[in-house]
Short mmCIF file of C-alpha atoms in Angstrom, two decimals:
data_model
loop_
_atom_site.label_atom_id
_atom_site.label_comp_id
_atom_site.label_asym_id
_atom_site.label_seq_id
_atom_site.Cartn_x
_atom_site.Cartn_y
_atom_site.Cartn_z
CA MET A 10 -20.49 12.69 0.57
CA SER A 11 -18.99 9.74 2.41
CA SER A 12 -16.78 7.08 0.97
CA VAL A 13 -14.88 4.09 2.30
CA PRO A 14 -11.09 4.36 1.97
CA LYS A 15 -9.82 1.67 -0.38
CA ARG A 16 -7.56 0.12 2.26
CA ASP A 17 -10.55 -0.36 4.59
CA LEU A 18 -12.92 -1.87 2.03
CA PHE A 19 -11.94 -5.51 2.54
CA GLN A 20 -11.79 -5.10 6.31
CA ASN A 21 -15.25 -3.53 6.38
CA ILE A 22 -16.67 -6.29 4.21
CA ARG A 23 -14.94 -8.95 6.34
CA ASN A 24 -16.39 -7.41 9.52
CA MET A 25 -19.88 -7.42 8.02
CA MET A 26 -19.48 -10.99 6.79
CA GLU A 27 -18.49 -12.31 10.25
CA GLY A 28 -16.76 -15.55 9.37
CA ASP A 29 -16.54 -17.87 6.40
CA PHE A 30 -17.42 -16.67 2.93
CA ASN A 31 -21.11 -16.80 2.10
CA ALA A 32 -21.99 -15.68 -1.44
CA GLU A 33 -25.53 -14.60 -0.53
CA LYS A 34 -24.37 -12.53 2.43
CA PHE A 35 -21.50 -11.08 0.37
CA ASN A 36 -23.94 -9.94 -2.30
CA ASP A 37 -26.19 -8.38 0.36
CA VAL A 38 -23.24 -6.50 1.86
CA THR A 39 -21.69 -5.33 -1.40
CA GLN A 40 -24.74 -4.45 -3.46
CA ASN A 41 -25.11 -1.21 -1.53
CA LEU A 42 -21.47 -0.16 -1.76
CA TYR A 43 -21.12 3.33 -3.05
CA PHE A 44 -19.59 3.46 -6.52
CA LEU A 45 -18.81 6.83 -8.05
CA SER A 46 -20.28 8.05 -11.29
CA GLU A 47 -18.01 9.88 -13.72
CA SER A 48 -19.56 13.25 -12.82
CA MET A 49 -19.10 12.59 -9.09
CA LEU A 50 -15.51 11.60 -9.67
CA SER A 51 -14.87 14.78 -11.69
CA GLU A 52 -16.41 16.86 -8.92
CA MET A 53 -14.21 15.18 -6.32
CA ILE A 54 -11.10 15.75 -8.44
CA ASP A 55 -11.96 19.43 -8.86
CA THR A 56 -12.52 19.81 -5.11
CA ALA A 57 -9.24 18.04 -4.35
CA ARG A 58 -7.41 20.23 -6.86
CA VAL A 59 -8.71 23.43 -5.20
CA HIS A 60 -7.84 22.09 -1.75
CA ALA A 61 -4.37 20.99 -2.88
CA GLN A 62 -3.69 24.38 -4.46
CA SER A 63 -4.56 26.11 -1.18
CA MET A 64 -2.04 23.90 0.62
CA PHE A 65 0.83 25.31 -1.43
CA ASP A 66 0.53 28.48 0.60
CA CYS A 67 1.23 26.68 3.86
CA GLU A 68 4.63 25.06 4.27
CA ASP A 69 3.47 23.16 7.36
CA HIS A 70 0.83 21.40 5.26
CA LEU A 71 3.38 20.50 2.61
CA LEU A 72 5.75 19.10 5.22
CA GLN A 73 2.90 17.06 6.70
CA LEU A 74 2.04 15.69 3.26
CA ILE A 75 5.61 14.44 2.87
CA SER A 76 5.08 12.23 5.93
CA PHE A 77 2.36 10.32 4.03
CA ILE A 78 4.50 9.50 0.99
CA ASP A 79 5.83 6.02 0.23
CA LEU A 80 8.77 6.24 -2.17
CA THR A 81 8.85 3.22 -4.44
CA THR A 82 11.30 1.43 -6.67
CA LEU A 83 9.91 -1.63 -8.42
CA ASN A 84 12.13 -1.86 -11.45
CA SER A 85 13.60 -5.03 -12.89
CA ASP A 86 17.08 -3.50 -12.65
CA ASP A 87 16.95 -2.42 -8.98
CA THR A 88 20.25 -2.78 -7.16
CA ASN A 89 21.39 -2.19 -3.59
CA ASP A 90 22.64 1.23 -4.68
CA VAL A 91 19.23 2.18 -6.11
CA VAL A 92 17.48 1.13 -2.88
CA GLU A 93 20.06 2.94 -0.72
CA ARG A 94 19.57 6.18 -2.68
CA LEU A 95 15.81 5.77 -2.26
CA ILE A 96 16.24 5.39 1.51
CA ASP A 97 18.45 8.49 1.64
CA LYS A 98 15.79 10.45 -0.26
CA ALA A 99 12.99 9.14 2.00
CA VAL A 100 14.88 9.98 5.21
CA LEU A 101 15.71 13.49 3.98
CA PRO A 102 13.26 14.35 1.19
CA TYR A 103 13.47 18.10 1.75
CA PRO A 104 17.05 19.01 2.76
CA THR A 105 16.19 22.44 4.17
CA GLU A 106 13.71 20.79 6.56
CA PRO A 107 15.57 17.92 8.27
CA GLU A 108 12.52 16.94 10.36
CA ALA A 109 10.56 16.07 7.20
CA GLU A 110 10.57 12.36 6.43
CA CYS A 111 8.60 10.05 4.16
CA ALA A 112 6.44 7.31 5.65
CA ALA A 113 8.02 4.34 3.88
CA ILE A 114 9.93 2.95 0.97
CA CYS A 115 8.45 0.12 -1.08
CA VAL A 116 10.68 -2.49 -2.70
CA TYR A 117 10.60 -6.01 -4.07
CA PRO A 118 10.83 -8.78 -1.43
CA ALA A 119 14.42 -9.60 -2.41
CA ARG A 120 15.48 -6.06 -1.40
CA ILE A 121 14.01 -6.02 2.13
CA THR A 122 17.01 -7.30 4.11
CA GLY A 123 19.48 -5.04 2.32
CA ALA A 124 17.19 -2.06 2.83
CA LYS A 125 16.81 -2.82 6.55
CA ARG A 126 20.56 -3.32 6.96
CA TYR A 127 21.39 -0.04 5.20
CA LEU A 128 18.70 1.94 7.03
CA HIS A 129 19.87 0.80 10.45
CA SER A 130 23.60 1.02 9.73
CA LYS A 131 23.50 4.55 8.28
CA TYR A 132 20.68 6.01 10.36
CA ASP A 133 19.48 5.79 13.95
CA GLN A 134 18.20 2.38 15.06
CA GLN A 135 14.96 4.11 16.06
CA GLN A 136 14.43 5.38 12.51
CA SER A 137 10.69 5.51 11.83
CA LEU A 138 10.92 4.93 8.07
CA ALA A 139 8.95 1.78 7.26
CA ILE A 140 10.14 -0.84 4.79
CA CYS A 141 7.22 -1.92 2.63
CA SER A 142 7.25 -4.73 0.10
CA VAL A 143 4.98 -5.87 -2.65
CA ALA A 144 4.01 -9.52 -2.43
CA ALA A 145 1.59 -12.19 -3.58
CA GLY A 146 2.59 -12.17 -7.21
CA PHE A 147 3.21 -8.51 -8.01
CA PRO A 148 2.19 -7.08 -10.40
CA SER A 149 -0.29 -9.50 -11.94
CA GLY A 150 -1.41 -11.66 -9.04
CA GLN A 151 -1.29 -14.60 -11.49
CA TYR A 152 0.54 -16.98 -9.16
CA ARG A 153 -0.44 -20.13 -7.31
CA MET A 154 -1.93 -19.52 -3.88
CA GLU A 155 0.91 -21.40 -2.17
CA SER A 156 3.57 -19.17 -3.71
CA LYS A 157 1.61 -16.01 -2.86
CA ILE A 158 1.33 -17.05 0.76
CA LEU A 159 4.99 -18.04 0.94
CA GLU A 160 6.05 -14.73 -0.59
CA VAL A 161 4.09 -12.78 2.04
CA LYS A 162 5.46 -14.98 4.85
CA LEU A 163 9.07 -14.55 3.69
CA ALA A 164 8.69 -10.79 3.28
CA VAL A 165 7.43 -10.50 6.85
CA GLU A 166 10.24 -12.76 8.11
CA ASP A 167 12.78 -10.59 6.27
CA GLY A 168 11.53 -7.57 8.20
CA ALA A 169 8.97 -5.79 6.04
CA ASN A 170 6.85 -3.45 8.15
CA GLU A 171 4.09 -3.33 5.54
CA ILE A 172 3.02 -5.62 2.72
CA ASP A 173 1.23 -4.41 -0.40
CA ILE A 174 -0.66 -7.53 -1.44
CA VAL A 175 -1.72 -8.01 -5.02
CA ILE A 176 -5.15 -9.56 -5.46
CA SER A 177 -5.88 -11.84 -8.37
CA ARG A 178 -7.18 -9.30 -10.84
CA ASP A 179 -8.71 -12.06 -12.91
CA ALA A 180 -10.87 -12.98 -9.89
CA VAL A 181 -12.19 -9.42 -9.80
CA ILE A 182 -12.80 -9.35 -13.57
CA GLU A 183 -14.64 -12.67 -13.30
CA GLN A 184 -16.42 -11.41 -10.16
CA ASP A 185 -15.15 -14.43 -8.24
CA TRP A 186 -15.53 -12.62 -4.93
CA LYS A 187 -15.12 -15.80 -2.92
CA ARG A 188 -11.55 -16.19 -4.21
CA VAL A 189 -10.75 -12.53 -3.50
CA TYR A 190 -12.33 -12.66 -0.06
CA CYS A 191 -10.80 -15.96 0.98
CA PHE A 192 -7.29 -14.90 -0.03
CA GLN A 193 -7.53 -11.62 1.89
CA ASP A 194 -9.02 -13.44 4.87
CA PHE A 195 -6.28 -16.10 4.81
CA ILE A 196 -3.44 -13.56 4.64
CA ASN A 197 -4.83 -11.50 7.50
#
């Protein structure tokens, strides 16, 4: 069974669309996308559970899995101290294995510069831990386009290595694919 990773879905659609949004072409491209039935999803979960259980017997696999984790703090009461503790945990998530390291931390845009400063002052300048930020109206996406774009721009300027962009969920609910597509296309 093949499936398209979620992060690649918009890029694949954009590549197939080749240019400006065209509703007819979009419908042609997306009508054949593979959507999972409940039974298929259950089967995939069961398969993943068996595979995951087998990985517990191999410490190398567990250490590799750690390198794919993004630790996140997106609380309304986040402080510099909270973000610094998160960085410390991400840099050394498994104290008996100092080579293990998480892929990234994810914070609100206002925490990017402090996170970068702390990471580079306490740890090696070549530290590979990425600083990720939510943007574009997290968590609802219910913001004006101009503010979404500005938030992404400022997060990048502040040094975010990755941006988790929130789409307008109402556009998806209303199946306004042009709005979803155009925003993703504009940001990229």
